PDB file of C-alpha atoms in Angstrom:
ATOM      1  CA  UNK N   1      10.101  49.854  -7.633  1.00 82.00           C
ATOM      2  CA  UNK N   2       7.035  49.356  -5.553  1.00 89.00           C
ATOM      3  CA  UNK N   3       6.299  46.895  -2.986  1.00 89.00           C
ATOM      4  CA  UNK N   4       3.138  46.245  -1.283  1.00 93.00           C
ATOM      5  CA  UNK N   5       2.717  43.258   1.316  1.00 95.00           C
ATOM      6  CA  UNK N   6      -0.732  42.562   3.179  1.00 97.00           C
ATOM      7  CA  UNK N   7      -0.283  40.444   6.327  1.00 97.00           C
ATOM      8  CA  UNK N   8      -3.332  38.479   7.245  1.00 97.00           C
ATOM      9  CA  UNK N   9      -4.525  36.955  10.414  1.00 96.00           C
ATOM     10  CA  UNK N  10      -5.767  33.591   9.288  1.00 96.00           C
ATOM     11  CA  UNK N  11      -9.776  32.451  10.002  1.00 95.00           C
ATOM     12  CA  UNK N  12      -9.854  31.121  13.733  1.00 95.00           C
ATOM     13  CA  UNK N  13     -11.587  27.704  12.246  1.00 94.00           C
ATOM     14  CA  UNK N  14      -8.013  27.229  10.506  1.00 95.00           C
ATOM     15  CA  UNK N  15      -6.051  27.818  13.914  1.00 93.00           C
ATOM     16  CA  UNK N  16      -3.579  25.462  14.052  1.00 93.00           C
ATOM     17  CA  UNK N  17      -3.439  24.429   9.932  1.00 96.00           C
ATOM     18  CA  UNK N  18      -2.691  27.743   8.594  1.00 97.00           C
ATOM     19  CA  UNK N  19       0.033  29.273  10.322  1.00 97.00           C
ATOM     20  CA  UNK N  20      -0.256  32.836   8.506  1.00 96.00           C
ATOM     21  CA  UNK N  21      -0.936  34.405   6.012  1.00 98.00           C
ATOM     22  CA  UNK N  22       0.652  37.468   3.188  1.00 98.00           C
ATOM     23  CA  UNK N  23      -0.722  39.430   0.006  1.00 98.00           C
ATOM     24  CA  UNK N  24       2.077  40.753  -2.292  1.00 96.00           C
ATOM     25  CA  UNK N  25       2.635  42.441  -4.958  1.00 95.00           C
ATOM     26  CA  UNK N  26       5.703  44.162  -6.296  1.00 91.00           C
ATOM     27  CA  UNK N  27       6.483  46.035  -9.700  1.00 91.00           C
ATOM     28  CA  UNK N  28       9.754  47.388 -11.233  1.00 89.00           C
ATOM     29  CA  UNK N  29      12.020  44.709  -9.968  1.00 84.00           C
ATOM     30  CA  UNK N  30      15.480  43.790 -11.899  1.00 86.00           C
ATOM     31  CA  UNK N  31      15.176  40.025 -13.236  1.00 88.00           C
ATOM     32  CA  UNK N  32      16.044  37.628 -11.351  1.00 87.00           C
ATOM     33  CA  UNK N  33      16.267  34.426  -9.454  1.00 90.00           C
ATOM     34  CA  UNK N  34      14.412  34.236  -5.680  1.00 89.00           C
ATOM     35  CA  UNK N  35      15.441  31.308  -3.175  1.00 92.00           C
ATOM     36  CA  UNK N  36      12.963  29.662  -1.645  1.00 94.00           C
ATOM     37  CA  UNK N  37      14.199  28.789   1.964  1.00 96.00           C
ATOM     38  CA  UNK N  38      13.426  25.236   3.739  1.00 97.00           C
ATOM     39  CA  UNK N  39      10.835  26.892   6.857  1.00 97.00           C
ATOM     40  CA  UNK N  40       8.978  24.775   8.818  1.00 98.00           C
ATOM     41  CA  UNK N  41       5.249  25.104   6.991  1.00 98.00           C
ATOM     42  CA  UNK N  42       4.232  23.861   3.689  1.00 98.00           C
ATOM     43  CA  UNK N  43       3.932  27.177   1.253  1.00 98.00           C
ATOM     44  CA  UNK N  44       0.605  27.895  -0.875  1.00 98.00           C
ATOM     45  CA  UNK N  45       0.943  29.982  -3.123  1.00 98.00           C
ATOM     46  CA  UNK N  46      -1.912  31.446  -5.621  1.00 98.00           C
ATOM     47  CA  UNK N  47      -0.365  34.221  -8.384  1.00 97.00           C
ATOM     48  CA  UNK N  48      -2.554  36.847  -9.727  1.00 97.00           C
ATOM     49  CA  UNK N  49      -0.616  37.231 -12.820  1.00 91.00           C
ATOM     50  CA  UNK N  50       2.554  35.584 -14.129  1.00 91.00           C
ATOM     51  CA  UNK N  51       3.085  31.956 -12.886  1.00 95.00           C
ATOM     52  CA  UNK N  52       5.608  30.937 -10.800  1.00 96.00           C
ATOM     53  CA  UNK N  53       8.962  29.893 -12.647  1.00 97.00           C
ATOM     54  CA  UNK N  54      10.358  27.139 -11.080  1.00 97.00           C
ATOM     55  CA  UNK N  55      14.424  26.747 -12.184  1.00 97.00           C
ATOM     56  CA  UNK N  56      14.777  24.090  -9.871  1.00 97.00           C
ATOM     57  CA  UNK N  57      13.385  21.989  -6.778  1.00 97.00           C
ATOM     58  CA  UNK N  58      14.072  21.123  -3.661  1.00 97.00           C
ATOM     59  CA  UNK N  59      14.602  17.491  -5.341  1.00 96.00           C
ATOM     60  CA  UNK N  60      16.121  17.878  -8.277  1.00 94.00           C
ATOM     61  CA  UNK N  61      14.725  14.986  -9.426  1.00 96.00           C
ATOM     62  CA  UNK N  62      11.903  17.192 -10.591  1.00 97.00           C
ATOM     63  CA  UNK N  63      11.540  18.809 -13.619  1.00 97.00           C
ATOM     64  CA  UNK N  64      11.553  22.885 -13.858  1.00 97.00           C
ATOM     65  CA  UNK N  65       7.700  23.921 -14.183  1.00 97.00           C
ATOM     66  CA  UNK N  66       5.380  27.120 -14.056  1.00 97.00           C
ATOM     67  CA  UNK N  67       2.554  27.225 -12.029  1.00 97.00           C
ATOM     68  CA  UNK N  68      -0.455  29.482 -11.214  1.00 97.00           C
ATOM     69  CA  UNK N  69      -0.286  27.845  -7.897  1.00 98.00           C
ATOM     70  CA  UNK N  70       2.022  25.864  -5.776  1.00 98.00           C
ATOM     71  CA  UNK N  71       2.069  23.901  -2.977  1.00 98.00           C
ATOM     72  CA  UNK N  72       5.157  23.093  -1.533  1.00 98.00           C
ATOM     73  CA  UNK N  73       6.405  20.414   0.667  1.00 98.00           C
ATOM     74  CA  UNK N  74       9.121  20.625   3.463  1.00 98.00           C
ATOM     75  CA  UNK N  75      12.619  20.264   2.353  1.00 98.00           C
ATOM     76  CA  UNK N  76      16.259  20.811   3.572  1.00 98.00           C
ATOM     77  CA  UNK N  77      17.400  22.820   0.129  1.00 96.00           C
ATOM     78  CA  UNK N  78      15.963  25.679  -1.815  1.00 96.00           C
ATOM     79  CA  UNK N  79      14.186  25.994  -4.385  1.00 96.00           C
ATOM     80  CA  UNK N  80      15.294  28.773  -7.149  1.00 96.00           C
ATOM     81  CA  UNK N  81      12.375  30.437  -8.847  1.00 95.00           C
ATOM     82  CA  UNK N  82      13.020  32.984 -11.671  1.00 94.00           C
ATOM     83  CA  UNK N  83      11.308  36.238 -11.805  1.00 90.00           C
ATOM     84  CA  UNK N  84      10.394  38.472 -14.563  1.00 90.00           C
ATOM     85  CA  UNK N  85      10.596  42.091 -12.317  1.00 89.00           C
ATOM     86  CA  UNK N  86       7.137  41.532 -11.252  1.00 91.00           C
ATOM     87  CA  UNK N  87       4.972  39.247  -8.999  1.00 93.00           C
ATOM     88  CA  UNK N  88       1.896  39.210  -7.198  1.00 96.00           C
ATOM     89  CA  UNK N  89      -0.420  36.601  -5.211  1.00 97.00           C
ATOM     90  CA  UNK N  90      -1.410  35.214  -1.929  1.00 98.00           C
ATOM     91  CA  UNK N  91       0.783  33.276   0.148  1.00 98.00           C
ATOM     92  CA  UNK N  92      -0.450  30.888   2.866  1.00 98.00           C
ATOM     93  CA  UNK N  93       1.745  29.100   5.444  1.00 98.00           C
ATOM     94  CA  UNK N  94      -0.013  25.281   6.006  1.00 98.00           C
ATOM     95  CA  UNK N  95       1.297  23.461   9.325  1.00 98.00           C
ATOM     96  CA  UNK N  96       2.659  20.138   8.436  1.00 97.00           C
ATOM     97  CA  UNK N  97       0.559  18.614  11.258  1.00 96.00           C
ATOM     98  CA  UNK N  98      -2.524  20.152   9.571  1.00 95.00           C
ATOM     99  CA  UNK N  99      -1.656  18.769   6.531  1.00 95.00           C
ATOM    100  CA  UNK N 100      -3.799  15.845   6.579  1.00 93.00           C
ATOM    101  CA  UNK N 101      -6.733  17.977   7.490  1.00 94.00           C
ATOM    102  CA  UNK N 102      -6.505  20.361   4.729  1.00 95.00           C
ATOM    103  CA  UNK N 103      -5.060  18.247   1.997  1.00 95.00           C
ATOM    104  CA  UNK N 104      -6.317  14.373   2.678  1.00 93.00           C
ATOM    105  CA  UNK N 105      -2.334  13.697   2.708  1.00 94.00           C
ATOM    106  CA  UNK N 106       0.300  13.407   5.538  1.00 96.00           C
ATOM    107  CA  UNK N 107       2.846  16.196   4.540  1.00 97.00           C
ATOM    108  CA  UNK N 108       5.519  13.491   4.265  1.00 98.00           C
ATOM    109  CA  UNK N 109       3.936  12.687   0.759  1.00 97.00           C
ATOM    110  CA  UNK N 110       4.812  16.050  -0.328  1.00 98.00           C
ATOM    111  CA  UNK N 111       8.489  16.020   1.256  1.00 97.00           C
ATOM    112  CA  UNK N 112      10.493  18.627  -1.227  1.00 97.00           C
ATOM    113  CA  UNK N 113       7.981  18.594  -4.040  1.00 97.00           C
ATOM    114  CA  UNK N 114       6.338  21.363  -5.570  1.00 98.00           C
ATOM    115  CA  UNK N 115       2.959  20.701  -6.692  1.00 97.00           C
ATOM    116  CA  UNK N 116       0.051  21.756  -7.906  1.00 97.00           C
ATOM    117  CA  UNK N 117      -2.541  22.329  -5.772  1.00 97.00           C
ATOM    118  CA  UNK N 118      -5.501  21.151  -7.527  1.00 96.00           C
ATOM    119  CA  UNK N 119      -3.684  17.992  -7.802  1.00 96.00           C
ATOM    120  CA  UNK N 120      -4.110  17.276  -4.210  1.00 96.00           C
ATOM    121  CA  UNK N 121      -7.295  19.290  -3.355  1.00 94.00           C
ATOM    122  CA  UNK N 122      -8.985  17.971  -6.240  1.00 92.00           C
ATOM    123  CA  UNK N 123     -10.582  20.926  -8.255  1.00 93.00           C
ATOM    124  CA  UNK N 124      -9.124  24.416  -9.370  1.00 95.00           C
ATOM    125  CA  UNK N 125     -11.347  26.313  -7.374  1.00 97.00           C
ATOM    126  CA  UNK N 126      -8.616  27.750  -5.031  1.00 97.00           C
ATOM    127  CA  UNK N 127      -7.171  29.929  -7.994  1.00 97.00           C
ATOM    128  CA  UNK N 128     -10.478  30.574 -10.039  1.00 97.00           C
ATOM    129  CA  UNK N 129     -12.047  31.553  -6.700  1.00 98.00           C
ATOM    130  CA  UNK N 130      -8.747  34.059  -5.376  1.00 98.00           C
ATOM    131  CA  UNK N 131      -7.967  35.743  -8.817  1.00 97.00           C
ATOM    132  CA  UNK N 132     -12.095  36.570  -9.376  1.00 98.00           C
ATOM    133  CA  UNK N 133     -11.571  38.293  -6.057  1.00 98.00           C
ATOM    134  CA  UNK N 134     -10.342  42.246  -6.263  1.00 96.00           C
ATOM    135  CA  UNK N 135      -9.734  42.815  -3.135  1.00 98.00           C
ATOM    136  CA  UNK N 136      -6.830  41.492  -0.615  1.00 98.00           C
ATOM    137  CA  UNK N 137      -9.835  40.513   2.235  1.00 98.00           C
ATOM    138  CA  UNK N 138     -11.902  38.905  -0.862  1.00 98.00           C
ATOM    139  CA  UNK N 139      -9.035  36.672  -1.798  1.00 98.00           C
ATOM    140  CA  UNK N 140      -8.129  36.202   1.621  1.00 98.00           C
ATOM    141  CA  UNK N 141     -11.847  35.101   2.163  1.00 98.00           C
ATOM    142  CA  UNK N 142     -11.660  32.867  -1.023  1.00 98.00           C
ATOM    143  CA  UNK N 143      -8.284  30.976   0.101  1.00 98.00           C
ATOM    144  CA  UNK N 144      -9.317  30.441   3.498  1.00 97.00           C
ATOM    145  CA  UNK N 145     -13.029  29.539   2.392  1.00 97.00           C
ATOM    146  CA  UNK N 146     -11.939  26.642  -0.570  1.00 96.00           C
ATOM    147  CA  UNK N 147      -9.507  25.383   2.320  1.00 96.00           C
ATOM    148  CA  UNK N 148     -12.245  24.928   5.167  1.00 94.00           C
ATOM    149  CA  UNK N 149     -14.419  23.217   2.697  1.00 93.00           C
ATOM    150  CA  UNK N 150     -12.142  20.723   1.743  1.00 90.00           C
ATOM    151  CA  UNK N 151     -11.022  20.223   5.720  1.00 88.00           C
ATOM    152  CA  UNK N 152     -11.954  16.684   6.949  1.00 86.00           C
ATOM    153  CA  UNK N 153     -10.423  14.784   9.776  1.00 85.00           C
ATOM    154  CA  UNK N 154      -7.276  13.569  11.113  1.00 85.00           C
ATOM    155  CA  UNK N 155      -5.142  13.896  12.590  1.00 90.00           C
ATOM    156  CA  UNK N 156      -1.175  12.371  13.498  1.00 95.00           C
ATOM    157  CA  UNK N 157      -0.029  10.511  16.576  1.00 96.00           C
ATOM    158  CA  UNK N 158      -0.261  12.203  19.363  1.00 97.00           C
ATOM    159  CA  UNK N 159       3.623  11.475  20.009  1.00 98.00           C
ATOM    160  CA  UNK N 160       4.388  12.816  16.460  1.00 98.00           C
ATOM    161  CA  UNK N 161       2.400  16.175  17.279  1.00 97.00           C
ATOM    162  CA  UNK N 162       4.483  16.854  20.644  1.00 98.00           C
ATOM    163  CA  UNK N 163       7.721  15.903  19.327  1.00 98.00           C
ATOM    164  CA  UNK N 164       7.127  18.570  16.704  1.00 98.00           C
ATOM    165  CA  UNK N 165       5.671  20.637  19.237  1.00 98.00           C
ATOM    166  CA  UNK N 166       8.742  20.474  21.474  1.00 98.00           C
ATOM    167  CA  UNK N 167      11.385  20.905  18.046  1.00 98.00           C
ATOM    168  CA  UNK N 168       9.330  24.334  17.852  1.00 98.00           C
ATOM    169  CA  UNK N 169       9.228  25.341  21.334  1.00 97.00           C
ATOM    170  CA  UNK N 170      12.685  24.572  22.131  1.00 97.00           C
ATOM    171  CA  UNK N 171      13.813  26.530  18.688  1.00 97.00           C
ATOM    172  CA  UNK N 172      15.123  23.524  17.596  1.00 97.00           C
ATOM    173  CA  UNK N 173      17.794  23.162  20.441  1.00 97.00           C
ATOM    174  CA  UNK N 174      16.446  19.439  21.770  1.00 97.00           C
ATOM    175  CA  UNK N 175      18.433  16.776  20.944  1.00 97.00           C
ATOM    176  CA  UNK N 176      16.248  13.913  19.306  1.00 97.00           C
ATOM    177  CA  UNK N 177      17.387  11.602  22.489  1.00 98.00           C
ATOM    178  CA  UNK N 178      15.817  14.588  24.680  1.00 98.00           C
ATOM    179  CA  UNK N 179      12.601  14.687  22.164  1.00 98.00           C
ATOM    180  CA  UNK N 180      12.260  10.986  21.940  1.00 98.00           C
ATOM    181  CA  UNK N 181      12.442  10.088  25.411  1.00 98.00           C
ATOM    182  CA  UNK N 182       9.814  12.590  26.188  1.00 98.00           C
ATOM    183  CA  UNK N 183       7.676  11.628  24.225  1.00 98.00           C
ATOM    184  CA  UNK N 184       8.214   7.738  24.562  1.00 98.00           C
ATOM    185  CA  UNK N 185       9.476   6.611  21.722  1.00 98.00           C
ATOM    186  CA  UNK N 186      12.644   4.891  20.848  1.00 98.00           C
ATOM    187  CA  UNK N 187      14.841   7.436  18.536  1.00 98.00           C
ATOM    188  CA  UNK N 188      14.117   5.117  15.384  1.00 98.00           C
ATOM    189  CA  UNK N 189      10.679   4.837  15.793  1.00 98.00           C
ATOM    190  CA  UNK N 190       9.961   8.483  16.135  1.00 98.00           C
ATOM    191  CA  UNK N 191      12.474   8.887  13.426  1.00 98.00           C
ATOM    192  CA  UNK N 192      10.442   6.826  11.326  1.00 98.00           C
ATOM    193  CA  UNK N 193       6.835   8.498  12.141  1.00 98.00           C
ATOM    194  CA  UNK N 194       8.079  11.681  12.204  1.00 98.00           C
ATOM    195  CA  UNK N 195       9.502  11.474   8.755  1.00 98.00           C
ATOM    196  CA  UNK N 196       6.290  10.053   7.206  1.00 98.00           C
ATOM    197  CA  UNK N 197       4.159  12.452   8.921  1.00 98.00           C
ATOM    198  CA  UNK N 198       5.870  15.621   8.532  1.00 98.00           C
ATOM    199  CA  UNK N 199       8.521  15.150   5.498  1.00 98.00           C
ATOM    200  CA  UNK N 200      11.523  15.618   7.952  1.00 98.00           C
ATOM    201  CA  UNK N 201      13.285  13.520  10.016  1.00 98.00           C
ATOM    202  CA  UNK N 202      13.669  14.760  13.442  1.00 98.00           C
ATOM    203  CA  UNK N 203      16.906  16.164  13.235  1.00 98.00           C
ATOM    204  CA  UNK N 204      16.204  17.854   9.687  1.00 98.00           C
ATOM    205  CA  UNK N 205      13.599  19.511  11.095  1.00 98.00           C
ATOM    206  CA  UNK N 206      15.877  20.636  14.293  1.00 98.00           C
ATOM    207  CA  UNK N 207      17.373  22.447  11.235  1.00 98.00           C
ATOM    208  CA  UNK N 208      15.122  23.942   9.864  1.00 98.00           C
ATOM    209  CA  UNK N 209      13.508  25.130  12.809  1.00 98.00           C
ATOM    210  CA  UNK N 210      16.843  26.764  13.686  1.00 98.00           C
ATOM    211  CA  UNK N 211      17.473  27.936  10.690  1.00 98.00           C
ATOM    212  CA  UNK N 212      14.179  29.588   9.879  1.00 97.00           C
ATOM    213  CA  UNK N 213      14.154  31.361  13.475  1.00 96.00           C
ATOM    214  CA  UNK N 214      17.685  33.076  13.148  1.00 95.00           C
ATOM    215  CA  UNK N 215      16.617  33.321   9.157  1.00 94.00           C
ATOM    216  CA  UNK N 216      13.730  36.150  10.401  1.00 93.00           C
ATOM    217  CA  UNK N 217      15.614  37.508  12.871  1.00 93.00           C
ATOM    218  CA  UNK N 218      18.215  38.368  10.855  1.00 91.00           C
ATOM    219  CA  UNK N 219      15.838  39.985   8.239  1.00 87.00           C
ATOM    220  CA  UNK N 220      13.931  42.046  10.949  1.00 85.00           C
ATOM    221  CA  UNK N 221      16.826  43.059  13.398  1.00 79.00           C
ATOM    222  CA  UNK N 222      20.147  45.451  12.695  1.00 73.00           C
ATOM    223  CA  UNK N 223      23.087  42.467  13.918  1.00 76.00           C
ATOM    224  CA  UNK N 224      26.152  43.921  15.267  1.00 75.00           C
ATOM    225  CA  UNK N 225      27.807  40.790  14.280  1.00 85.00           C
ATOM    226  CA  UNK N 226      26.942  36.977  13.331  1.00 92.00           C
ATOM    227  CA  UNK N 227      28.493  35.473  16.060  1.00 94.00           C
ATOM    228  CA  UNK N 228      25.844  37.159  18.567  1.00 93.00           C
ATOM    229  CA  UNK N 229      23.495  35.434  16.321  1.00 94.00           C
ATOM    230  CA  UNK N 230      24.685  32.031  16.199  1.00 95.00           C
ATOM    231  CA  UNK N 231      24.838  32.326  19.784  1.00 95.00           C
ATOM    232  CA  UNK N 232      21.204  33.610  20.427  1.00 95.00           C
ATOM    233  CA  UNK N 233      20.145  31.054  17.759  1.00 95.00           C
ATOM    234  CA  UNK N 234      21.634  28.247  19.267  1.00 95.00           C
ATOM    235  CA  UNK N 235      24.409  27.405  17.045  1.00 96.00           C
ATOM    236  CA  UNK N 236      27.785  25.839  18.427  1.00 96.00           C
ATOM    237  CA  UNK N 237      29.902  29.692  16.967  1.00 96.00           C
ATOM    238  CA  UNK N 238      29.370  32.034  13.872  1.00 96.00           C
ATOM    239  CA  UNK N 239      31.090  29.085  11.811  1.00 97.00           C
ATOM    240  CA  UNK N 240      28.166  26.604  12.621  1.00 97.00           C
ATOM    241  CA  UNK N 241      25.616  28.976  11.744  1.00 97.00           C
ATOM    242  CA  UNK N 242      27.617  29.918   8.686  1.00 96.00           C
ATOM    243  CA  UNK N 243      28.089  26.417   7.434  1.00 97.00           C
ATOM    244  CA  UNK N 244      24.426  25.258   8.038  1.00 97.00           C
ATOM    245  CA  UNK N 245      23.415  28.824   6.126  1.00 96.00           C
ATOM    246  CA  UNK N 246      25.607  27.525   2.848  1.00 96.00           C
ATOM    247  CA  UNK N 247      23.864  23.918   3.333  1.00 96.00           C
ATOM    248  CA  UNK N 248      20.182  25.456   3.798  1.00 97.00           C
ATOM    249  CA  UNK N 249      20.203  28.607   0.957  1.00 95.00           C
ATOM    250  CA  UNK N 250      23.410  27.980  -1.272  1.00 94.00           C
ATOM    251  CA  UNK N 251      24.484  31.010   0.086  1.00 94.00           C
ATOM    252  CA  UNK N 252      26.535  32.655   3.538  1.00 93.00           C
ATOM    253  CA  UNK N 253      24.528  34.784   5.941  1.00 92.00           C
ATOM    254  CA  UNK N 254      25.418  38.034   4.627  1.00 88.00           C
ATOM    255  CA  UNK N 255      25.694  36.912   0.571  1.00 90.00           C
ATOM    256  CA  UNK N 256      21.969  36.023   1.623  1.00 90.00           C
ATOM    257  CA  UNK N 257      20.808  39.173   3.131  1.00 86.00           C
ATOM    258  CA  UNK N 258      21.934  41.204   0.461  1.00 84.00           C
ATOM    259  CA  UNK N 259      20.895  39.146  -2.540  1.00 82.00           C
ATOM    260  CA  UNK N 260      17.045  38.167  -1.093  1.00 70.00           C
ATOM    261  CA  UNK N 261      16.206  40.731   1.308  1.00 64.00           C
ATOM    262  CA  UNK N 262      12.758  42.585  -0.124  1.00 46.00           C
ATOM    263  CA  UNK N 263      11.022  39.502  -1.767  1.00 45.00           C
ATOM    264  CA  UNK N 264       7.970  37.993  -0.391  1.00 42.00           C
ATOM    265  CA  UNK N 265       9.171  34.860   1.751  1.00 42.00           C
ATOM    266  CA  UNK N 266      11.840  37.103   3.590  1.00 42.00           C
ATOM    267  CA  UNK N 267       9.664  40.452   3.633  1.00 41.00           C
ATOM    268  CA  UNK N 268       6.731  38.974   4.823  1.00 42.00           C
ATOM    269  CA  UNK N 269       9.226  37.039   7.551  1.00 41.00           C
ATOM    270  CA  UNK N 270      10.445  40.405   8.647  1.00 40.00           C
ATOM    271  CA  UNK N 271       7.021  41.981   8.990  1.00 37.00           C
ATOM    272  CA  UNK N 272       5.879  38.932  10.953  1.00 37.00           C
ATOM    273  CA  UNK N 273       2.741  37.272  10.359  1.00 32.00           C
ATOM    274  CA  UNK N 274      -0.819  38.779   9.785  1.00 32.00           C
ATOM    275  CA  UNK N 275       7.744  32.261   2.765  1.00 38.00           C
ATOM    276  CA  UNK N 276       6.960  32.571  -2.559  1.00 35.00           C
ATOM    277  CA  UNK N 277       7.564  28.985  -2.105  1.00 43.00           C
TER     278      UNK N 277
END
């Protein structure tokens, strides 16, 4: 098996809508079935080869599909793409409070669907454009290019952006009384612009941001035991984390680890930025 994974710094005019950045590519895999895990970006993905195999959605509402690209919206449950020993592409990470810069569309219209980009952007230039590149910096270059072109303005309340800004600063620990008095909102009305904004109501994406934070740690860092986790991550005990771990992958901490560790979402997690779907 090989396994090759190109972290990118993303372009400094995308600071703030393109979180980061990974090239992959990995050969001689066994078949199988990936999770993609709720995290707290939208996920771009453009393959260079086989298209993406979508079993099933975050909603399940929506048909299985294949796609040369995807763009993702933020959801609570993951999505299970089949794999064929082999995959390669580019993977961006899109802030959901960029969303309406780079897209035209609030990231709450995209809340667990998996789409295709050209559908949103308009035109199919993102993938024509990064699989005519050869090189990982080319299609890096292409990506980032066909996404500052389409950039216009917009941008979300200002009480929307620091309520998410405090969810992610406080690793999801704030309580949405503590995150809506702050900000001055009453709890339903932030509840009600946050979800239409971002996707996720404010307690979902408490959850998420929890979960994706002791998610990479996990990945990157030898754990004597889950407890310490849960504890570090802010969890109540090791049965909280492990609970919210079943509700979030399918799947308990460990069953996780072993069964995803070395694809590109958690790899590229691991390594840190410069998950598919």
């Amino acid at each position: 098996m090989t396994s090759t994974f190109v972290p990118h710094r993303p372009h400094p005019a995308l600071r703030g809508l393109v979180a980061d950045a990974v090239g992959y590519e990995q050969r001689g895999l066994a078949q199988g079935t990936h999770r993609g895990l709720p995290s707290p970006t939208l996920t771009l993905v453009v393959t260079l080869d086989d298209p993406l195999d979508v079993a099933a959605h975050p909603d399940p509402a929506q048909a299985p599909g294949r796609y040369d690209a995807l763009l993702g919206g933020l959801h609570t449950t993951p999505a299970l793409i089949r794999h064929p020993g082999s995959q390669a592409g580019v993977q961006l990470s899109l802030t959901p409070l960029g969303a309406r810069r780079l897209l035209g569309v609030p990231a709450g219209e995209l809340a667990a669907l998996d789409v295709d980009p050209a559908d949103v952007l308009g035109s199919p230039e993102l993938v024509e454009r990064v699989r005519a590149a050869r090189t990982w910096p080319e299609r890096f270059a292409a990506a980032e290019d066909v996404l500052r072109c389409a950039a216009g303005d917009g941008d979300p309340a200002p009480e929307v952006a620091e309520a998410w800004r405090l969810t992610l600063a406080s690793g999801g620990r704030l309580r949405v009384a503590d995150v809506a008095r702050r900000v001055g909102w009453s709890e339903r009305h932030l509840t009600t612009r946050f979800r239409a904004e971002t996707g996720l109501a404010p307690k979902e994406a408490a959850r998420v941001v929890r979960f994706d934070r002791a998610r990479r740690a996990l990945a990157a860092t030898p754990w004597p035991g889950l407890a310490g986790l849960a504890a570090w991550a802010g969890y109540a005990d090791q049965a909280h984390l492990t609970r919210e771990w079943r509700a979030l992958t399918g799947l308990s901490p460990l069953r996780w680890l072993a069964a995803e560790f070395g694809f590109v979402q958690d790899t590229a997690a691991a390594r840190g930025p410069g998950s598919a779907a």
